[in-house]
Amino acid sequence: MRSQIANRLRSNSIPLNSVTPPVTSKDYSTPLANLAARILYRSPLPSQNDLPVFILNAAAFPDARTSDYDALLPYVLARLPDDEELIGGHGYELVFFAGGEGGNEALQNKKARPGWGWFLQAYHVLTRATRKRLHTLYIVHEKKWIRVLMEMFATVVSPKFRKKIVHVSTLSGLALHIPIEDLLIPPSAYLADRRKSPDIHAPYVSGRRAFAVKHPLHIAADGSIRLPRVLREATSFILMEDNIKVVGIFRVSARAQTVEVLKEAYDRGHKFIVWKERNTVLASSHRREGVGDVWVEELEQIEGFDLHAAAALIKLWYKELREPIFPPTSYQFLEKYYGNPNHELEPAQLVAMLSMHDDWTPIHDENSRHILIMHLLPLLHKVAQYQDWNQMTPDNLAMCFAPSLLRGPDPIEDLRLSTIVRRILVSMIAHWRHLEPLLNTSYEKFEESLRMPEAIEDREDPLEEAQSNQSLEIETRVSGITLQDNEDSDEGDEGSPPPLPPRPRAATVARETFAKDDPFTVASSDRADASNFSTSSRTGLVSAVALNDALVSPHSGLRTSSVEKGVSNGISTSMGPYSKIDSADAGIFHNVSPLRRKPAPNLAPLPRYSTIVTDQSAALQSIQHYNNVPPDDDNNRGMMGANDLPVYQEGLQRDDEPAPSPNSPLAVNDSFVQRKPLPKTTSGV
């Protein structure tokens, strides 16, 4: 059955040729050869098994409706190792980046890619050594049609083929199998991975090497200060003769995802990063023990990162400096001495600002002055010399870099100070030729700092060690008060702040309400608890109400009311108004007999039509009214305006209502009279 399917698929395709014409032949096609070099190329470094690694880039597949895949196949297969190399070696590994860029028609459109029969026949065109010596096939960013194709090969062509396939969805997953920092990964594969994962993590190599590191400038093996790798390579690519004349350097924005990918690559210590702008190509090299310098071959056909990505990467490096060139502590100094826009900056002032021996400068950090002298100012001055071509004057360059040199807590203040920094940069770029001898530097030293170091350990930036919890150094750059947590500090340590004082046991606030002229006065903090009312037998006044319901005594464990707590504070609440007593008479809180309130009389629940007792005190009447009238849930007010309630005289009876029968629950004694429902008032019940 399997052979029948294979023969049917082969019969639908034209027989393919696996041999390319000679280079000197008229039939040799240079465009097809260059296209094949983009589709399949060899990574410079071998794998961990010391096997050659080939990269198959699906993003470079052409449109099948406009390209001849039958003519292209021999040029692609010619890039694989020949039989002599495979027979004498141990095989090879293949990494297939199946995702590619989203705009590739060959990957998105079914009609834009060749048919299944072409893939099957292309597999059989391979020599036996090429098929058998394939050690591992890594498929990254796999699509559905790729999965179907691989399953067809494993089922129809060779069942052993499935054992050689490793499926991974992201570059982080690929890093678990092989070191991705040794691969020559095309930019399209990075962008395809960004749609699946927000970042790339490779074990033992991911971290901080170039951006936001504690020491931005490193000490070389000979004791001199060297530039980081990202500045060396990006600056060298910009200063190439054709690139420095491109219009809008540092002004044209690059793709944000591309800049983030490059940042991760340099922080990861990726060995091979290819820069390409039209016909100008630059790639980093790697020195391998026993081999020497390893370079990327056939750079013209391989994808690379463009010029504007290199310029944006340099601006990002300055923006993410842990210590900005102009820190927030220098803002006041800048406004005072350089804030006048009509004041022309003299070269002597600029030299004093950049000098290593002058502390009277807004650039406090010595590393920041080294960075300006060694890299930024020579670079901007060189670009400004080609302003007739690239249209980047000193003012335009300063406008692009000034925001990257400031980073304070207030973005609005940074924007306001950027105008001052812009004026300073314009003056430095314009007078750089005069400043170079005064600062003991030259353009030749700048070019020398951009060359690849001779020492192997200086070619790659060291990985900043991850700080553990015990040795974590807290670095905070904030203006104002810094709060520190002293809970973990020992009390016996010298210099430690004293402990906070203990909290008081009783923190009760009592509110006194006196109303001698009114029949009664009510003050309440919680309407849901009517037991907070207390009456005075002498004056008939409600003397006090506790704001807090109860506190727990630390000695006896009993709950004491706010009236009882008044005794411990030297306040007497037994009779009428409060009166001050001696604290000695109060004694200790738990030894003083608690003053109990007179319990409220047991009142039977009354219906909606409440009654008023005319022969009792006004305070008791208020309590009875409070218990029978429903509270106002909308406003949650207390017994406000109780003095305005109508009081009916004894023996008064309405003519339109019959007297209740003796057995009725509404029956009352002679001293009780029936009245209307209480009207609702806006000020509360």
XYZ file of C-alpha atoms in Angstrom:
685
model
C 0.000 0.000 0.000
C 2.812 2.372 0.885
C 4.670 1.706 -2.366
C 1.509 2.289 -4.389
C 0.998 5.727 -2.833
C 4.636 6.612 -3.423
C 4.513 5.547 -7.086
C 1.309 7.550 -7.628
C 2.891 10.682 -6.185
C 6.032 10.234 -8.286
C 4.030 9.791 -11.462
C 2.443 13.229 -11.017
C 5.806 15.004 -11.090
C 8.445 15.512 -13.723
C 11.716 13.668 -12.994
C 14.085 15.996 -11.131
C 17.777 16.514 -11.685
C 20.094 16.627 -8.664
C 23.245 17.804 -10.456
C 23.891 21.510 -10.994
C 25.490 22.733 -14.202
C 29.146 23.776 -13.984
C 29.853 27.350 -12.986
C 31.461 28.057 -16.340
C 28.477 26.658 -18.219
C 25.900 28.861 -19.876
C 23.166 26.942 -18.100
C 24.471 27.961 -14.687
C 22.109 30.489 -13.073
C 23.650 32.913 -10.582
C 20.256 34.186 -9.280
C 19.179 30.622 -8.495
C 22.484 29.964 -6.761
C 22.081 33.083 -4.611
C 18.494 32.118 -3.792
C 19.615 28.627 -2.806
C 22.234 30.178 -0.504
C 19.454 31.984 1.371
C 17.311 28.851 1.620
C 20.024 26.444 2.814
C 23.387 27.389 4.309
C 25.914 25.973 6.695
C 26.285 27.359 10.204
C 29.893 28.372 10.957
C 30.304 26.255 14.102
C 29.624 22.516 14.409
C 27.235 20.961 16.905
C 28.076 19.497 20.293
C 28.572 16.138 18.558
C 31.140 17.824 16.304
C 28.819 17.459 13.322
C 28.196 20.144 10.700
C 24.912 22.020 11.165
C 22.869 23.230 8.201
C 20.116 25.841 8.406
C 17.014 25.464 6.218
C 15.139 28.788 6.140
C 11.531 28.469 4.982
C 11.126 32.251 4.885
C 13.378 32.320 1.832
C 11.157 29.964 -0.188
C 10.037 31.718 -3.401
C 6.540 31.773 -4.776
C 5.906 28.599 -6.784
C 3.707 30.532 -9.205
C 6.632 32.695 -10.334
C 9.651 30.462 -9.647
C 10.726 27.135 -11.073
C 11.237 24.773 -8.140
C 12.453 21.991 -10.434
C 15.317 24.187 -11.622
C 16.002 25.461 -8.094
C 16.276 22.037 -6.453
C 19.758 21.100 -7.793
C 21.231 24.348 -6.455
C 19.702 23.729 -3.021
C 20.879 20.109 -2.822
C 24.359 21.121 -3.935
C 24.777 22.975 -0.644
C 24.489 19.765 1.366
C 27.684 17.767 2.076
C 28.731 15.467 -0.758
C 29.074 11.709 -0.503
C 32.836 11.758 0.043
C 32.488 14.029 3.055
C 29.627 11.986 4.493
C 31.247 8.604 4.025
C 34.390 9.722 5.821
C 32.503 11.623 8.537
C 29.749 10.905 11.011
C 26.813 12.691 9.432
C 25.214 16.095 9.754
C 22.382 17.883 11.552
C 19.673 20.023 10.003
C 17.713 22.860 11.658
C 14.553 23.733 9.760
C 13.019 27.134 10.609
C 9.536 26.482 9.249
C 7.856 29.686 10.457
C 9.450 32.518 8.606
C 8.023 35.973 8.076
C 4.261 36.430 8.096
C 4.240 37.977 4.624
C 5.810 34.995 2.846
C 3.323 33.775 0.263
C 5.066 30.406 -0.032
C 4.192 29.656 3.577
C 0.723 31.202 3.796
C -0.831 30.415 0.430
C -1.329 26.816 -0.571
C -0.969 27.645 -4.271
C 2.319 29.452 -3.671
C 4.207 26.327 -2.596
C 4.975 23.199 -4.664
C 2.784 20.110 -4.491
C 3.246 17.059 -2.287
C 4.625 15.027 -5.161
C 7.491 17.464 -5.633
C 8.588 17.081 -1.988
C 8.390 13.302 -2.192
C 10.382 13.119 -5.406
C 12.935 15.616 -4.054
C 13.524 13.286 -1.110
C 14.211 10.346 -3.440
C 16.605 12.461 -5.512
C 18.926 12.629 -2.503
C 21.730 10.113 -2.480
C 21.621 7.212 -0.067
C 24.488 8.650 1.990
C 22.690 11.996 2.313
C 19.541 10.302 3.612
C 21.241 7.833 5.933
C 23.790 10.252 7.376
C 21.156 12.700 8.579
C 21.643 12.539 12.332
C 18.856 14.841 13.629
C 16.277 17.105 12.049
C 15.093 19.955 14.294
C 11.831 21.526 13.141
C 11.192 24.949 14.711
C 7.970 27.004 14.393
C 6.201 24.131 12.697
C 3.075 24.704 10.622
C 0.297 22.268 9.791
C 1.419 21.503 6.273
C 4.950 20.860 7.519
C 3.598 18.387 10.061
C 1.620 16.601 7.342
C 4.694 16.494 5.119
C 6.883 14.992 7.856
C 4.261 12.385 8.723
C 4.013 11.466 5.046
C 7.762 10.943 4.879
C 7.701 8.858 8.041
C 4.774 6.726 6.870
C 5.177 6.448 3.117
C 8.892 6.860 2.554
C 10.757 5.548 5.596
C 9.388 4.592 9.031
C 12.837 5.200 10.559
C 12.666 8.832 9.506
C 10.321 9.700 12.407
C 12.983 8.835 14.980
C 15.294 11.523 13.638
C 12.783 14.380 13.948
C 12.680 16.701 16.969
C 9.727 19.101 17.092
C 10.149 22.353 19.042
C 7.821 25.337 19.035
C 10.205 28.166 20.027
C 13.875 29.013 20.074
C 13.856 28.603 23.849
C 12.799 24.998 23.294
C 15.546 24.541 20.718
C 18.076 25.834 23.252
C 17.326 22.813 25.436
C 18.691 20.523 22.711
C 21.524 22.479 21.089
C 23.365 25.732 21.935
C 21.525 28.298 19.838
C 24.219 30.913 20.507
C 26.435 28.976 18.064
C 23.888 29.017 15.230
C 23.623 31.555 12.462
C 19.907 32.312 12.902
C 18.242 34.492 10.235
C 16.248 37.565 11.332
C 13.026 36.073 9.947
C 13.315 33.184 12.420
C 13.702 35.653 15.297
C 10.595 37.559 14.244
C 8.597 34.349 13.852
C 9.643 33.298 17.346
C 8.578 36.672 18.761
C 4.988 35.906 17.782
C 5.078 32.723 19.850
C 7.179 33.770 22.845
C 7.917 37.196 24.390
C 11.599 36.391 24.919
C 14.306 33.805 24.312
C 15.957 32.001 27.188
C 19.008 29.838 26.711
C 20.419 27.928 29.708
C 23.712 29.196 31.140
C 24.091 32.024 28.609
C 21.042 34.279 28.941
C 21.513 37.261 31.204
C 23.090 40.693 31.093
C 26.217 41.280 29.075
C 25.777 44.522 27.162
C 22.655 46.387 28.269
C 21.949 47.839 31.734
C 25.044 46.241 33.245
C 26.754 47.507 36.341
C 30.053 48.166 34.525
C 29.346 49.349 30.953
C 33.060 49.665 30.104
C 35.308 46.683 30.625
C 39.004 46.385 31.356
C 40.934 44.662 28.584
C 43.651 42.096 29.076
C 46.330 44.767 28.643
C 44.748 46.979 31.347
C 43.130 49.518 29.017
C 39.444 50.419 28.825
C 37.596 48.779 25.958
C 34.177 49.290 24.420
C 31.489 46.612 24.665
C 30.947 44.358 21.680
C 27.560 45.824 20.727
C 29.064 49.307 20.306
C 32.050 47.996 18.353
C 30.030 46.080 15.773
C 27.091 48.465 15.362
C 29.361 51.516 15.091
C 31.692 49.822 12.599
C 28.722 48.993 10.400
C 27.408 52.578 10.509
C 30.801 54.114 9.653
C 31.157 52.090 6.449
C 31.488 54.331 3.406
C 28.141 53.506 1.841
C 26.209 53.396 5.115
C 27.320 56.696 6.604
C 25.807 58.511 3.625
C 22.339 57.011 4.082
C 19.744 59.701 4.722
C 18.310 59.814 8.236
C 20.823 57.873 10.332
C 19.643 57.835 13.974
C 16.475 59.630 12.895
C 14.617 56.908 10.986
C 12.989 54.490 13.399
C 13.744 50.799 13.205
C 11.353 47.948 13.803
C 10.862 47.575 17.567
C 10.824 43.770 17.473
C 14.087 43.713 15.551
C 15.777 45.944 18.111
C 14.534 43.755 20.965
C 15.809 40.651 19.174
C 19.248 42.223 18.731
C 19.336 43.273 22.362
C 18.634 39.698 23.477
C 21.229 38.344 21.052
C 24.032 40.526 22.450
C 22.987 39.867 26.034
C 22.967 36.159 25.228
C 26.440 36.362 23.714
C 25.339 35.215 20.270
C 28.501 34.527 18.330
C 27.351 35.372 14.804
C 25.268 38.464 14.015
C 25.136 39.579 10.402
C 24.567 43.231 9.439
C 23.470 43.897 5.888
C 22.481 47.097 4.074
C 22.164 46.767 0.316
C 25.561 45.488 -0.821
C 27.389 46.270 2.432
C 27.680 43.328 4.800
C 29.421 42.975 8.150
C 29.496 39.925 10.409
C 31.261 39.105 13.618
C 33.771 36.301 13.784
C 34.534 33.724 16.419
C 37.876 32.218 17.312
C 37.776 28.478 17.810
C 40.533 26.578 19.492
C 42.598 24.616 17.020
C 40.893 26.284 14.045
C 41.399 30.013 14.452
C 38.986 32.715 13.382
C 35.712 31.365 12.053
C 33.918 33.684 9.644
C 30.514 33.552 8.018
C 30.805 32.463 4.419
C 28.815 33.927 1.529
C 27.583 36.954 3.418
C 25.926 38.501 0.394
C 23.301 35.769 0.191
C 22.491 35.518 3.890
C 19.842 37.659 5.566
C 21.037 40.365 7.933
C 19.951 43.282 10.098
C 19.734 46.681 8.466
C 21.461 49.996 9.158
C 18.642 51.657 11.077
C 18.493 48.701 13.462
C 22.162 49.288 14.277
C 21.530 52.987 14.933
C 18.519 52.227 17.122
C 20.545 49.659 19.065
C 23.177 52.270 19.932
C 20.515 54.697 21.183
C 18.948 51.909 23.237
C 22.304 51.102 24.830
C 22.667 54.696 26.044
C 19.059 54.834 27.174
C 19.388 51.707 29.334
C 22.591 52.695 31.082
C 22.216 51.922 34.757
C 23.698 55.325 35.542
C 22.501 57.840 32.913
C 24.947 60.311 31.427
C 23.091 63.192 33.085
C 21.608 61.851 36.341
C 18.672 63.534 38.106
C 21.052 65.010 40.679
C 22.541 67.208 37.948
C 19.269 68.774 36.804
C 19.516 71.741 39.130
C 23.138 72.296 38.104
C 22.184 72.209 34.414
C 19.419 74.742 34.848
C 21.567 77.110 36.878
C 24.691 77.218 34.714
C 23.509 76.081 31.251
C 19.830 76.994 31.198
C 20.243 80.325 29.405
C 19.580 79.640 25.697
C 21.327 82.869 24.694
C 24.570 81.896 26.403
C 27.171 80.449 24.030
C 29.128 77.539 25.488
C 32.876 78.005 25.267
C 35.349 75.156 24.616
C 36.843 75.711 28.079
C 33.479 74.961 29.664
C 33.103 71.829 27.569
C 36.577 70.620 28.504
C 35.819 71.171 32.186
C 32.609 69.207 31.774
C 34.424 66.220 30.197
C 37.659 66.371 32.168
C 38.477 63.469 34.495
C 40.124 65.803 37.011
C 37.322 68.342 37.375
C 34.549 67.548 39.834
C 32.591 70.725 39.031
C 30.611 69.110 36.236
C 27.022 67.891 35.771
C 28.407 64.545 34.521
C 29.168 63.047 37.916
C 30.075 59.495 36.882
C 33.583 59.005 35.539
C 32.436 56.137 33.310
C 29.954 58.478 31.644
C 32.737 60.877 30.709
C 34.787 57.975 29.335
C 31.841 56.859 27.188
C 31.346 60.333 25.739
C 35.025 60.765 24.906
C 35.670 57.248 23.608
C 32.506 56.644 21.597
C 29.543 59.022 21.386
C 31.183 62.338 20.501
C 33.634 60.903 17.895
C 30.776 58.954 16.294
C 28.403 61.913 16.062
C 31.153 64.188 14.811
C 32.019 61.720 12.045
C 28.373 61.361 10.991
C 27.937 65.152 10.988
C 30.823 65.481 8.529
C 28.625 63.730 5.918
C 25.615 65.954 6.530
C 25.512 66.905 2.856
C 24.530 63.287 2.110
C 22.759 62.016 5.218
C 21.190 65.391 6.202
C 22.144 64.836 9.834
C 23.465 68.129 11.190
C 24.826 68.449 14.754
C 21.476 69.836 15.821
C 19.596 66.864 14.335
C 21.979 64.381 15.941
C 21.676 66.091 19.330
C 17.902 66.043 19.021
C 17.995 62.249 18.479
C 20.366 61.469 21.366
C 19.399 63.986 24.067
C 16.371 61.997 25.346
C 18.546 58.880 25.675
C 20.994 60.607 28.002
C 18.374 61.511 30.623
C 16.363 59.219 32.827
C 14.750 60.715 35.901
C 11.620 59.992 37.939
C 9.569 62.622 36.097
C 9.315 62.258 32.284
C 8.034 65.813 31.921
C 11.081 67.163 33.705
C 13.320 64.992 31.506
C 11.694 66.481 28.423
C 12.255 69.990 29.727
C 15.918 69.301 30.571
C 16.512 67.632 27.209
C 16.578 71.063 25.548
C 19.574 72.018 27.710
C 21.338 68.720 27.012
C 20.649 69.235 23.327
C 22.468 72.588 23.374
C 25.410 71.003 25.167
C 25.645 68.161 22.618
C 25.472 70.562 19.680
C 28.397 72.544 21.088
C 30.427 69.401 21.774
C 29.891 68.013 18.270
C 30.715 71.339 16.610
C 33.916 71.895 18.680
C 35.066 68.280 18.847
C 38.117 68.872 16.652
C 39.312 71.481 19.143
C 38.424 69.345 22.154
C 40.293 66.218 21.056
C 43.857 67.437 21.847
C 42.700 68.985 25.119
C 41.177 65.664 26.189
C 44.148 63.579 25.004
C 42.232 61.673 22.338
C 42.014 61.471 18.541
C 39.998 59.866 15.790
C 42.728 57.251 15.317
C 42.202 56.074 18.886
C 38.489 55.893 18.188
C 39.058 53.682 15.152
C 41.412 51.484 17.118
C 38.815 50.960 19.834
C 36.386 49.650 17.192
C 38.723 46.904 15.980
C 38.320 43.356 17.177
C 40.508 42.739 20.236
C 43.419 40.367 19.896
C 42.768 38.627 23.183
C 40.064 35.980 23.012
C 38.628 36.924 26.410
C 38.125 40.518 25.236
C 36.012 39.642 22.205
C 32.921 38.781 24.228
C 31.528 40.709 27.163
C 31.388 38.790 30.448
C 28.052 37.619 31.771
C 26.955 39.581 34.791
C 26.525 37.156 37.664
C 23.023 36.752 39.011
C 22.778 38.114 42.520
C 21.585 35.718 45.192
C 19.176 36.580 47.966
C 22.006 36.877 50.505
C 24.230 39.107 48.409
C 21.528 41.116 46.696
C 22.524 44.747 46.378
C 19.578 47.103 46.426
C 20.188 49.986 44.067
C 17.451 52.580 44.114
C 17.576 55.875 42.279
C 14.676 57.856 43.645
C 14.421 61.405 44.814
C 12.836 62.087 48.178
C 12.428 59.877 51.218
C 13.584 56.268 51.093
C 11.699 53.945 53.409
C 13.697 51.110 54.930
C 12.394 47.981 56.578
C 14.065 47.325 59.931
C 12.164 44.202 60.915
C 15.038 41.860 60.105
C 17.683 43.912 61.920
C 18.934 42.756 65.337
C 18.253 44.921 68.350
C 21.793 44.624 69.584
C 23.415 45.932 66.421
C 25.020 49.308 66.638
C 23.449 51.990 64.551
C 20.129 50.167 64.280
C 17.102 52.393 64.854
C 15.295 52.029 68.200
C 12.154 49.908 68.316
C 8.784 51.547 68.084
C 6.976 52.295 71.406
C 4.299 49.802 72.492
C 0.736 50.485 71.601
C -1.622 51.685 74.408
C -3.932 49.045 75.865
C -7.063 51.157 75.793
C -7.646 53.643 73.021
C -11.166 54.868 73.657
C -12.649 58.181 72.664
C -15.790 59.181 74.489
C -18.125 61.829 73.204
C -20.039 63.859 75.780
C -23.415 65.369 75.043
C -25.165 67.682 77.462
C -28.530 69.315 76.844
C -29.941 70.809 80.012
C -32.772 72.657 78.324
C -34.053 69.721 76.254
C -36.250 67.018 77.717
C -33.717 64.427 76.685
C -30.577 64.172 74.577
C -29.465 61.181 72.632
C -25.993 60.595 71.161
C -25.332 57.389 69.332
C -22.480 55.819 67.412
C -24.199 52.590 66.462
C -27.950 52.462 65.926
C -27.946 48.687 65.749
C -27.066 48.442 69.457
C -29.684 50.187 71.605
C -28.067 49.022 74.801
C -25.493 51.808 74.499
C -28.059 54.195 75.975
C -27.752 54.825 79.708
C -30.062 56.915 81.849
C -29.435 59.104 84.820
C -31.840 58.802 87.723
C -31.051 62.267 89.108
C -31.283 64.479 86.051
C -33.252 62.323 83.616
C -30.581 62.862 80.986
C -28.824 60.437 78.762
C -25.326 61.182 80.007
C -22.972 59.301 77.619
C -22.746 56.752 74.876
C -19.590 54.758 74.147
C -18.155 55.071 70.644
C -16.742 51.540 70.718
C -18.917 48.647 71.845
C -16.409 46.752 73.966
C -12.751 46.021 74.582
C -11.192 42.843 75.890
C -9.395 43.252 79.228
C -5.826 41.966 79.020
C -5.988 40.545 82.573
C -9.410 39.061 83.164
C -10.439 38.291 79.600
C -13.811 39.932 80.191
C -15.405 42.340 77.774
C -15.724 45.796 79.323
C -17.861 48.568 78.002
C -16.716 52.044 77.138
C -18.331 53.364 80.327
C -16.218 50.975 82.379
C -13.107 52.076 80.546
C -13.842 55.608 81.638
C -13.076 54.615 85.243
C -9.592 53.423 84.342
C -8.909 56.755 82.682
C -9.963 58.773 85.715
C -13.443 59.689 84.461
C -16.552 59.145 86.529
C -19.745 58.352 84.653
C -21.961 57.284 87.513
C -23.956 60.453 88.071
C -25.071 63.004 85.551
C -22.287 64.892 83.803
C -18.743 63.574 83.802
C -16.600 64.669 86.730
C -12.849 64.392 87.047
C -11.613 62.069 89.792
C -8.182 61.393 91.140
C -6.204 58.737 89.344
C -5.111 57.271 92.688
C -8.716 56.594 93.604
C -9.224 54.830 90.307
C -6.451 52.346 91.083
C -5.387 49.687 88.656
C -7.857 48.871 85.934
C -8.412 45.214 86.768
C -8.719 45.885 90.527
C -11.449 48.511 90.229
C -14.983 47.288 90.570
C -16.599 47.850 87.225
C -19.404 50.347 87.166
C -22.450 48.641 85.737
C -25.128 50.466 83.897
C -28.693 50.205 84.992
C -30.278 47.710 82.659
C -32.986 48.979 80.372
C -36.521 47.820 81.201
C -37.850 44.849 79.327
C -40.124 46.275 76.668
C -42.546 44.097 74.797
C -42.280 44.352 71.006
C -44.965 46.678 69.726
C -46.585 46.771 66.298
C -46.161 49.458 63.725
C -48.513 51.729 65.697
C -46.334 52.635 68.648
C -47.409 54.131 71.941
C -45.965 56.763 74.215
C -45.907 56.432 77.980
C -47.012 59.726 79.448
C -46.353 58.978 83.089
C -42.691 57.938 82.605
C -39.578 59.952 82.111
C -38.748 61.409 78.748
C -35.579 59.297 78.507
C -37.536 56.053 78.843
C -39.995 57.266 76.252
C -37.165 57.829 73.825
C -35.844 54.327 74.382
C -39.265 52.816 73.786
C -39.703 54.856 70.620
C -36.241 53.842 69.413
C -37.069 50.174 69.865
C -40.383 50.292 68.025
C -39.792 52.623 65.078
C -37.834 50.945 62.230
C -34.521 52.645 61.451
C -34.030 54.629 58.274
C -31.787 52.285 56.239
C -31.229 54.805 53.481
C -29.495 57.419 55.574
C -28.564 55.333 58.635
C -29.127 58.220 60.974
C -29.579 58.077 64.724
C -32.253 59.520 67.012
C -32.079 63.010 65.540
C -34.935 65.412 66.123
C -36.576 63.267 68.794
C -37.558 66.394 70.717
C -39.953 67.363 67.927
C -42.092 64.205 68.250
C -45.725 64.913 69.111
C -46.764 63.841 72.621
C -50.438 63.054 73.104
C -52.238 63.736 76.350
C -53.625 60.981 78.493
C -57.180 59.898 77.734
C -57.212 61.329 74.178
C -58.940 59.053 71.653
C -59.728 59.496 67.992
C -63.349 59.646 66.950
C -62.952 57.768 63.683
C -61.362 54.694 65.217
C -63.109 52.243 67.530
C -61.410 51.231 70.738
C -59.665 47.843 70.518
C -61.229 44.897 72.282
C -59.659 43.626 75.517
C -58.491 40.428 73.819
C -56.856 42.291 70.930
C -53.031 42.589 70.903
C -53.549 46.308 70.481
C -55.349 46.603 73.795
C -53.689 48.982 76.204
C -54.272 50.193 79.727
C -55.983 53.428 80.624
C -52.642 55.150 80.707
C -51.970 54.269 77.041
C -53.585 55.860 74.049
C -53.485 54.901 70.373
C -51.997 57.344 67.863
C -51.293 57.659 64.164
C -48.205 56.223 62.495
C -45.242 58.513 62.868
C -44.586 60.670 59.838
C -41.290 60.214 57.980
C -39.041 63.235 58.176
C -36.096 64.149 55.992
C -33.783 64.790 58.918
C -34.118 61.248 60.336
C -36.373 59.429 62.700
